Amino acid sequence: MARILVVDDNADLLQMIRTLLEQRGGHEVILSADGEDGLAKARAHPPDLAIIDVMMPGINGYEVCRQLRQNPATAQIPIIILTARGQPVDRETALAAGADDYLAKPVTMAELLERVNQWLTQKHRVPAAGKTVAVLGLRGGVGVTTVAVNLAVTLARSFPNQVCLVDLSPSSGHGALQLGLRPDPNWAALALVPPGSTLASTIRNYLLVHPSSVHLLASPFVPIVGEGLRREMVVGVLTALQENFLNVIVDLPSVLTEGAMAVLENTTAILLVTTADPSALQTTIGTLQALKSFASRVWLILNQTTPGPLPPLDTLQRALKHPVTEVIPFDPEQVRALSRGNPLALTAPNSPLARSIAQLSTKLGILEETAGR
Ligand SMILES: Nc1ncnc2c1ncn2[C@@H]1O[C@H](COP(=O)(O)OP(=O)(O)O)[C@@H](O)[C@H]1O
Ligand SMILES: [Mg+2]
């Protein structure tokens, strides 16, 4: 049973949601008819999740959301914005205010309950000790490397020399390219290391260091025949890197190799990247099924690699049966960032892509939760 705060000025809707969440969800529900009162109730008894209307007398739902995020007791709870306004700009405002999810009214009670339960199973954000993030997308070309590189650079700003990026692609991965580095040394050399040797003290010999202070275990320029690093080696490398770095970001190949599975088993967060086109969506829906046992650690990232409008987020989330944590907008500057080997998170921290990645790292809880260490 979870404690859920519902803030809405529509008394009928409040009662309907109460009945739904109490009787069908088995949850404890706290109702509030306006923002100030909702915040006071949240302070008195921090809820496990909040559902907040946007337009209310007094302070609006976005402001409630921002204030909940500022209070350490509620900074990490899932927040669902429920609103009569369904424009893309409203969704962006909700996410920018710190909401995790956005539902446009009218919403069916079944849909609301499903979304609440999804977020409750996902509410345990990355704990401070967990510092390994896998980035995955099996369609290819959806922005996995772009997300991994920019996330690493973003984290390195807060944790200099404490972030390592691993490019596990066996077919000339682009981590080094996006960082403007020549991939030498790279992990191909690890194939010669005898199994069981203590990598923790030698792994740094295989890493490149970028001016941002991000360390990189690069993928070999010449594609490898077969699946790349063996499973035991992947586990050894990951353990060694976890001993050497606060944050390890793994750019996974677009195949569920044994090595990739070993990474997924040893991470605290899995960022599943997709675009909104039908082929990527199909692959992502299938991937979510394949990764069912990791579902509580999967964060879905919708990346716009091409310009143009997105289908409504609600429709996408319904099709994917999983909440979308972050929508990364198309960024026209990314093409130049890649060709120059200058990640936007470093050269243009205010660009749409870099801001979105910064927001993502906050949502994952990596920045706040480890900042005091
Ligand atoms: N948000 C974005 N806006 C613009 N271009 C993007 C964005 N994300 C990725 N790209 C571009 O899309 C292409 C594929 O990205 P990449 O990160 O290499 O995908 P993957 O690793 O999934 O194969 C690259 O050319 C990259 O620069
Ligand atoms: Mg890639």
Short mmCIF file of C-alpha atoms and ligand atoms in Angstrom, two decimals:
data_model
loop_
_atom_site.label_atom_id
_atom_site.label_comp_id
_atom_site.label_asym_id
_atom_site.label_seq_id
_atom_site.Cartn_x
_atom_site.Cartn_y
_atom_site.Cartn_z
CA MET A 1 0.00 0.00 0.00
CA ALA A 2 1.26 3.45 -0.90
CA ARG A 3 0.28 6.90 0.31
CA ILE A 4 -0.90 9.00 -2.62
CA LEU A 5 -1.53 12.74 -2.59
CA VAL A 6 -4.12 14.00 -5.09
CA VAL A 7 -4.43 17.77 -5.63
CA ASP A 8 -7.31 18.97 -7.80
CA ASP A 9 -9.93 21.69 -7.42
CA ASN A 10 -12.64 19.51 -8.96
CA ALA A 11 -14.36 17.88 -5.97
CA ASP A 12 -16.14 15.22 -8.06
CA LEU A 13 -12.95 14.13 -9.74
CA LEU A 14 -11.18 14.00 -6.36
CA GLN A 15 -13.82 11.62 -5.02
CA MET A 16 -13.64 9.43 -8.12
CA ILE A 17 -9.88 9.16 -7.85
CA ARG A 18 -10.14 8.43 -4.13
CA THR A 19 -12.56 5.56 -4.76
CA LEU A 20 -10.36 4.21 -7.52
CA LEU A 21 -7.09 4.33 -5.61
CA GLU A 22 -8.51 3.13 -2.30
CA GLN A 23 -10.86 0.41 -3.47
CA ARG A 24 -9.19 -0.87 -6.61
CA GLY A 25 -5.62 0.09 -5.86
CA GLY A 26 -5.62 -0.59 -2.11
CA HIS A 27 -3.75 2.68 -1.50
CA GLU A 28 -4.06 5.35 1.17
CA VAL A 29 -5.26 8.58 -0.40
CA ILE A 30 -4.83 12.17 0.78
CA LEU A 31 -7.03 14.69 -1.02
CA SER A 32 -6.42 18.36 -1.41
CA ALA A 33 -8.43 20.99 -3.28
CA ASP A 34 -5.65 23.53 -3.80
CA GLY A 35 -1.91 23.85 -4.17
CA GLU A 36 -1.02 25.51 -0.85
CA ASP A 37 -3.01 22.95 1.09
CA GLY A 38 -1.52 20.10 -0.98
CA LEU A 39 2.02 21.28 -0.20
CA ALA A 40 1.20 21.60 3.51
CA LYS A 41 -0.17 18.04 3.54
CA ALA A 42 2.90 16.79 1.65
CA ARG A 43 5.18 18.45 4.19
CA ALA A 44 3.24 17.01 7.13
CA HIS A 45 3.18 13.47 5.71
CA PRO A 46 5.36 12.99 2.62
CA PRO A 47 3.42 10.85 0.10
CA ASP A 48 4.90 8.05 -2.05
CA LEU A 49 3.40 9.56 -5.20
CA ALA A 50 1.49 12.72 -6.15
CA ILE A 51 -1.17 13.38 -8.78
CA ILE A 52 -1.54 17.08 -9.46
CA ASP A 53 -3.95 19.15 -11.53
CA VAL A 54 -2.52 22.20 -13.34
CA MET A 55 -5.18 24.90 -13.24
CA MET A 56 -6.32 25.56 -9.68
CA PRO A 57 -7.11 28.67 -7.65
CA GLY A 58 -3.97 30.00 -5.93
CA ILE A 59 -0.68 28.42 -6.99
CA ASN A 60 -0.88 26.21 -10.07
CA GLY A 61 0.16 22.57 -10.41
CA TYR A 62 3.53 23.35 -11.99
CA GLU A 63 4.47 25.46 -8.98
CA VAL A 64 3.32 22.69 -6.62
CA CYS A 65 5.52 20.33 -8.58
CA ARG A 66 8.56 22.61 -8.36
CA GLN A 67 8.11 23.06 -4.61
CA LEU A 68 7.75 19.32 -4.05
CA ARG A 69 11.05 18.85 -5.90
CA GLN A 70 12.75 21.45 -3.68
CA ASN A 71 11.77 19.67 -0.48
CA PRO A 72 14.20 16.78 0.19
CA ALA A 73 11.35 14.69 1.64
CA THR A 74 9.45 14.78 -1.67
CA ALA A 75 12.26 15.53 -4.17
CA GLN A 76 12.31 11.93 -5.39
CA ILE A 77 8.65 10.91 -5.44
CA PRO A 78 6.93 10.21 -8.76
CA ILE A 79 4.70 13.13 -9.77
CA ILE A 80 1.94 12.75 -12.33
CA ILE A 81 0.47 15.94 -13.76
CA LEU A 82 -3.18 15.60 -14.69
CA THR A 83 -4.55 18.37 -16.81
CA ALA A 84 -7.24 19.49 -19.21
CA ARG A 85 -4.56 21.07 -21.39
CA GLY A 86 -3.07 18.62 -23.87
CA GLN A 87 -0.67 20.60 -26.03
CA PRO A 88 2.98 19.49 -26.42
CA VAL A 89 4.07 22.75 -24.77
CA ASP A 90 2.03 21.83 -21.68
CA ARG A 91 3.78 18.48 -21.47
CA GLU A 92 7.15 20.18 -21.73
CA THR A 93 6.20 22.67 -19.02
CA ALA A 94 5.13 19.80 -16.77
CA LEU A 95 8.38 17.89 -17.30
CA ALA A 96 10.44 21.06 -16.87
CA ALA A 97 8.65 21.69 -13.56
CA GLY A 98 9.92 18.29 -12.41
CA ALA A 99 6.92 16.06 -13.17
CA ASP A 100 7.66 12.49 -14.18
CA ASP A 101 4.53 11.94 -16.18
CA TYR A 102 1.73 13.83 -17.82
CA LEU A 103 -1.85 12.72 -18.45
CA ALA A 104 -4.33 14.80 -20.44
CA LYS A 105 -7.96 14.80 -19.24
CA PRO A 106 -10.28 13.11 -19.89
CA VAL A 107 -8.38 10.13 -18.55
CA THR A 108 -9.99 6.78 -17.85
CA MET A 109 -9.74 5.52 -14.30
CA ALA A 110 -8.19 2.27 -15.54
CA GLU A 111 -5.46 4.23 -17.28
CA LEU A 112 -4.80 6.36 -14.22
CA LEU A 113 -4.54 3.33 -11.94
CA GLU A 114 -2.20 1.57 -14.34
CA ARG A 115 0.05 4.61 -14.55
CA VAL A 116 0.10 5.03 -10.76
CA ASN A 117 1.07 1.41 -10.27
CA GLN A 118 3.78 1.64 -12.92
CA TRP A 119 5.35 4.62 -11.20
CA LEU A 120 5.07 3.03 -7.77
CA THR A 121 7.06 0.00 -8.91
CA GLN A 122 9.62 2.39 -10.39
CA LYS A 123 9.79 4.79 -7.49
CA HIS A 124 13.07 3.53 -6.14
CA ARG A 125 15.43 5.82 -7.92
CA VAL A 126 19.10 5.13 -8.40
CA PRO A 127 20.54 4.81 -4.90
CA ALA A 128 23.68 6.72 -4.00
CA ALA A 129 25.78 3.57 -4.02
CA GLY A 130 24.49 2.67 -7.49
CA LYS A 131 26.50 4.49 -10.04
CA THR A 132 26.42 2.36 -13.13
CA VAL A 133 24.05 3.31 -15.91
CA ALA A 134 23.56 1.19 -19.02
CA VAL A 135 22.30 2.90 -22.17
CA LEU A 136 20.59 0.63 -24.66
CA GLY A 137 18.53 0.74 -27.86
CA LEU A 138 18.30 -2.29 -30.09
CA ARG A 139 17.08 -0.60 -33.29
CA GLY A 140 20.39 1.22 -33.80
CA GLY A 141 20.69 4.89 -34.72
CA VAL A 142 18.25 6.00 -32.02
CA GLY A 143 20.83 8.03 -30.09
CA VAL A 144 22.26 5.56 -27.57
CA THR A 145 25.81 6.81 -28.01
CA THR A 146 24.69 10.44 -28.06
CA VAL A 147 22.85 9.99 -24.73
CA ALA A 148 25.72 8.03 -23.15
CA VAL A 149 28.41 10.53 -24.18
CA ASN A 150 26.45 13.61 -23.14
CA LEU A 151 25.39 12.03 -19.85
CA ALA A 152 29.01 11.19 -19.05
CA VAL A 153 30.15 14.76 -19.84
CA THR A 154 27.29 16.21 -17.78
CA LEU A 155 28.14 14.08 -14.75
CA ALA A 156 31.86 14.86 -15.07
CA ARG A 157 31.08 18.52 -14.47
CA SER A 158 29.90 17.62 -10.97
CA PHE A 159 32.34 14.75 -10.44
CA PRO A 160 35.65 15.56 -12.15
CA ASN A 161 37.73 12.46 -12.95
CA GLN A 162 35.03 10.27 -11.43
CA VAL A 163 33.15 9.33 -14.59
CA CYS A 164 34.03 6.52 -16.97
CA LEU A 165 32.25 5.83 -20.25
CA VAL A 166 32.47 2.34 -21.73
CA ASP A 167 31.73 1.76 -25.41
CA LEU A 168 30.95 -1.93 -25.75
CA SER A 169 30.04 -1.89 -29.43
CA PRO A 170 31.92 -4.65 -31.31
CA SER A 171 31.43 -2.81 -34.60
CA SER A 172 33.44 0.41 -34.43
CA GLY A 173 31.46 2.20 -31.73
CA HIS A 174 31.18 5.98 -31.89
CA GLY A 175 31.94 6.96 -28.30
CA ALA A 176 35.49 8.04 -29.21
CA LEU A 177 34.26 9.77 -32.39
CA GLN A 178 31.71 11.85 -30.45
CA LEU A 179 34.46 12.84 -28.00
CA GLY A 180 36.97 13.63 -30.77
CA LEU A 181 39.38 10.91 -29.57
CA ARG A 182 41.32 8.27 -31.50
CA PRO A 183 40.18 4.89 -30.12
CA ASP A 184 43.64 3.68 -29.14
CA PRO A 185 43.96 2.00 -26.69
CA ASN A 186 40.62 0.23 -26.69
CA TRP A 187 39.10 -2.87 -25.12
CA ALA A 188 40.44 -5.20 -27.85
CA ALA A 189 43.67 -5.27 -25.81
CA LEU A 190 41.75 -6.77 -22.89
CA ALA A 191 41.22 -9.96 -24.86
CA LEU A 192 44.89 -10.74 -24.08
CA VAL A 193 44.50 -10.27 -20.33
CA PRO A 194 44.41 -13.61 -18.54
CA PRO A 195 41.06 -14.33 -16.89
CA GLY A 196 41.01 -13.77 -13.15
CA SER A 197 43.79 -11.16 -13.15
CA THR A 198 43.27 -8.12 -10.96
CA LEU A 199 42.02 -5.56 -13.43
CA ALA A 200 41.19 -2.97 -10.77
CA SER A 201 44.80 -1.80 -10.59
CA THR A 202 45.52 -1.95 -14.33
CA ILE A 203 42.27 -0.94 -16.02
CA ARG A 204 43.34 2.72 -16.26
CA ASN A 205 46.07 1.67 -18.74
CA TYR A 206 43.30 0.91 -21.22
CA LEU A 207 41.43 4.19 -20.84
CA LEU A 208 41.50 7.42 -22.85
CA VAL A 209 41.06 10.71 -21.00
CA HIS A 210 38.97 13.47 -22.54
CA PRO A 211 39.45 17.19 -21.69
CA SER A 212 36.06 17.07 -19.88
CA SER A 213 37.80 14.57 -17.50
CA VAL A 214 35.56 11.76 -18.78
CA HIS A 215 37.58 8.56 -19.06
CA LEU A 216 36.71 6.29 -21.97
CA LEU A 217 37.14 2.59 -22.54
CA ALA A 218 36.84 2.80 -26.32
CA SER A 219 35.59 0.26 -28.78
CA PRO A 220 38.08 -0.95 -31.43
CA PHE A 221 38.01 0.97 -34.71
CA VAL A 222 38.13 -2.24 -36.76
CA PRO A 223 34.96 -4.27 -36.15
CA ILE A 224 35.39 -7.50 -34.21
CA VAL A 225 34.17 -10.76 -35.70
CA GLY A 226 31.70 -12.20 -33.19
CA GLU A 227 30.17 -10.60 -30.18
CA GLY A 228 33.12 -8.77 -28.64
CA LEU A 229 34.20 -9.04 -25.00
CA ARG A 230 33.34 -12.31 -23.29
CA ARG A 231 30.81 -12.25 -20.48
CA GLU A 232 33.39 -12.92 -17.72
CA MET A 233 35.62 -10.17 -19.08
CA VAL A 234 32.70 -7.71 -19.16
CA VAL A 235 31.95 -8.48 -15.51
CA GLY A 236 35.65 -8.11 -14.61
CA VAL A 237 35.93 -4.78 -16.43
CA LEU A 238 32.74 -3.42 -14.91
CA THR A 239 33.81 -4.39 -11.39
CA ALA A 240 37.24 -2.82 -11.91
CA LEU A 241 35.70 0.41 -13.22
CA GLN A 242 33.20 0.53 -10.37
CA GLU A 243 36.14 0.39 -7.96
CA ASN A 244 37.91 3.22 -9.78
CA PHE A 245 35.03 5.57 -10.62
CA LEU A 246 31.95 7.01 -8.98
CA ASN A 247 29.89 6.82 -12.16
CA VAL A 248 30.20 4.27 -14.94
CA ILE A 249 28.13 4.80 -18.09
CA VAL A 250 27.94 1.89 -20.52
CA ASP A 251 27.05 2.42 -24.19
CA LEU A 252 25.69 -1.02 -25.09
CA PRO A 253 25.70 -2.55 -28.57
CA SER A 254 22.35 -2.93 -30.35
CA VAL A 255 22.31 -6.70 -29.73
CA LEU A 256 21.54 -8.51 -26.47
CA THR A 257 24.86 -10.31 -26.32
CA GLU A 258 25.90 -12.28 -23.24
CA GLY A 259 28.21 -9.38 -22.40
CA ALA A 260 25.34 -6.89 -22.66
CA MET A 261 23.19 -9.07 -20.38
CA ALA A 262 26.02 -9.14 -17.83
CA VAL A 263 26.02 -5.33 -17.83
CA LEU A 264 22.24 -5.14 -17.44
CA GLU A 265 22.44 -7.49 -14.46
CA ASN A 266 25.05 -5.27 -12.80
CA THR A 267 23.58 -1.79 -13.25
CA THR A 268 21.24 0.24 -11.13
CA ALA A 269 19.62 2.02 -14.09
CA ILE A 270 18.96 1.00 -17.66
CA LEU A 271 18.20 3.84 -20.07
CA LEU A 272 16.26 2.36 -22.96
CA VAL A 273 16.46 4.84 -25.83
CA THR A 274 13.91 4.94 -28.65
CA THR A 275 12.68 7.27 -31.32
CA ALA A 276 8.98 7.61 -32.15
CA ASP A 277 9.09 5.98 -35.58
CA PRO A 278 7.29 2.67 -36.05
CA SER A 279 10.39 0.50 -36.46
CA ALA A 280 12.01 1.86 -33.30
CA LEU A 281 8.74 1.56 -31.37
CA GLN A 282 8.29 -2.05 -32.43
CA THR A 283 11.83 -2.90 -31.34
CA THR A 284 11.36 -1.04 -28.05
CA ILE A 285 8.09 -2.81 -27.23
CA GLY A 286 9.84 -6.12 -27.89
CA THR A 287 12.88 -5.06 -25.86
CA LEU A 288 10.70 -4.14 -22.89
CA GLN A 289 9.29 -7.67 -23.01
CA ALA A 290 12.75 -9.21 -23.21
CA LEU A 291 13.86 -7.09 -20.24
CA LYS A 292 10.76 -7.74 -18.15
CA SER A 293 12.78 -9.00 -15.23
CA PHE A 294 14.63 -5.67 -15.12
CA ALA A 295 11.45 -3.57 -15.59
CA SER A 296 11.77 -1.61 -12.35
CA ARG A 297 15.20 -0.37 -13.45
CA VAL A 298 14.28 0.54 -17.02
CA TRP A 299 13.90 4.24 -17.80
CA LEU A 300 12.46 4.93 -21.22
CA ILE A 301 14.02 7.83 -23.12
CA LEU A 302 12.29 9.20 -26.20
CA ASN A 303 14.90 10.82 -28.44
CA GLN A 304 14.04 12.90 -31.48
CA THR A 305 16.82 12.25 -33.98
CA THR A 306 14.79 13.98 -36.68
CA PRO A 307 12.83 17.26 -36.60
CA GLY A 308 9.06 17.34 -36.68
CA PRO A 309 6.13 16.83 -34.33
CA LEU A 310 5.86 13.90 -31.94
CA PRO A 311 2.71 11.79 -31.57
CA PRO A 312 0.97 12.55 -28.24
CA LEU A 313 3.03 11.20 -25.34
CA ASP A 314 -0.04 9.50 -23.87
CA THR A 315 -0.53 7.46 -27.03
CA LEU A 316 3.12 6.47 -27.09
CA GLN A 317 3.17 5.50 -23.43
CA ARG A 318 0.05 3.43 -23.90
CA ALA A 319 1.60 1.60 -26.85
CA LEU A 320 4.85 1.07 -24.96
CA LYS A 321 3.09 0.20 -21.68
CA HIS A 322 5.87 2.03 -19.88
CA PRO A 323 6.24 5.64 -18.77
CA VAL A 324 8.61 7.88 -20.70
CA THR A 325 11.08 9.52 -18.32
CA GLU A 326 12.55 12.09 -20.67
CA VAL A 327 11.86 13.42 -24.14
CA ILE A 328 15.07 14.63 -25.78
CA PRO A 329 14.23 17.17 -28.47
CA PHE A 330 15.78 17.19 -31.94
CA ASP A 331 18.84 19.39 -31.79
CA PRO A 332 20.06 20.79 -35.11
CA GLU A 333 23.50 21.40 -33.58
CA GLN A 334 24.08 17.71 -32.86
CA VAL A 335 25.24 16.97 -36.41
CA ARG A 336 28.08 19.48 -36.06
CA ALA A 337 28.85 18.32 -32.51
CA LEU A 338 29.37 14.80 -33.85
CA SER A 339 31.46 15.77 -36.86
CA ARG A 340 33.72 17.96 -34.69
CA GLY A 341 33.92 15.53 -31.81
CA ASN A 342 32.60 18.20 -29.43
CA PRO A 343 29.65 16.93 -27.35
CA LEU A 344 26.92 19.54 -26.85
CA ALA A 345 26.90 18.96 -23.09
CA LEU A 346 30.42 20.42 -23.09
CA THR A 347 30.33 23.11 -25.77
CA ALA A 348 26.68 24.19 -25.52
CA PRO A 349 25.27 23.32 -22.08
CA ASN A 350 22.21 25.46 -22.82
CA SER A 351 21.36 23.68 -26.07
CA PRO A 352 18.07 21.75 -26.05
CA LEU A 353 19.87 18.39 -26.09
CA ALA A 354 22.31 19.25 -23.29
CA ARG A 355 19.56 20.68 -21.09
CA SER A 356 17.45 17.61 -21.58
CA ILE A 357 20.35 15.34 -20.60
CA ALA A 358 21.03 17.47 -17.51
CA GLN A 359 17.36 17.14 -16.57
CA LEU A 360 17.58 13.39 -17.10
CA SER A 361 20.58 13.04 -14.79
CA THR A 362 18.68 14.93 -12.10
CA LYS A 363 15.63 12.70 -12.55
CA LEU A 364 17.79 9.62 -12.24
CA GLY A 365 18.87 11.01 -8.91
CA ILE A 366 22.57 10.65 -9.74
CA LEU A 367 23.38 14.30 -9.27
CA GLU A 368 21.55 15.13 -6.04
CA GLU A 369 22.06 11.83 -4.33
CA THR A 370 25.77 11.60 -4.84
CA ALA A 371 26.54 15.30 -4.63
CA GLY A 372 27.15 15.23 -0.89
CA ARG A 373 29.65 12.39 -0.98
N1 LIG B 1 18.40 14.64 -30.15
C1 LIG B 1 19.08 14.58 -31.30
N2 LIG B 1 18.99 15.60 -32.20
C2 LIG B 1 19.65 15.54 -33.37
N3 LIG B 1 20.41 14.51 -33.78
C3 LIG B 1 20.55 13.46 -32.94
C4 LIG B 1 19.89 13.44 -31.67
N4 LIG B 1 20.21 12.27 -31.06
C5 LIG B 1 21.02 11.60 -31.91
N5 LIG B 1 21.23 12.30 -33.04
C6 LIG B 1 22.02 11.87 -34.22
O1 LIG B 1 21.47 10.62 -34.64
C7 LIG B 1 22.48 9.76 -35.12
C8 LIG B 1 22.44 8.44 -34.36
O2 LIG B 1 22.85 8.67 -33.01
P1 LIG B 1 23.76 7.64 -32.22
O3 LIG B 1 23.93 8.22 -30.86
O4 LIG B 1 24.99 7.30 -32.98
O5 LIG B 1 22.75 6.39 -32.17
P2 LIG B 1 23.01 4.86 -31.71
O6 LIG B 1 24.16 4.86 -30.76
O7 LIG B 1 21.72 4.47 -31.08
O8 LIG B 1 23.28 4.10 -32.96
C9 LIG B 1 23.79 10.51 -34.96
O9 LIG B 1 24.09 11.11 -36.18
C10 LIG B 1 23.48 11.57 -33.91
O10 LIG B 1 24.28 12.70 -34.07
MG MG B 2 25.97 3.86 -30.89
#
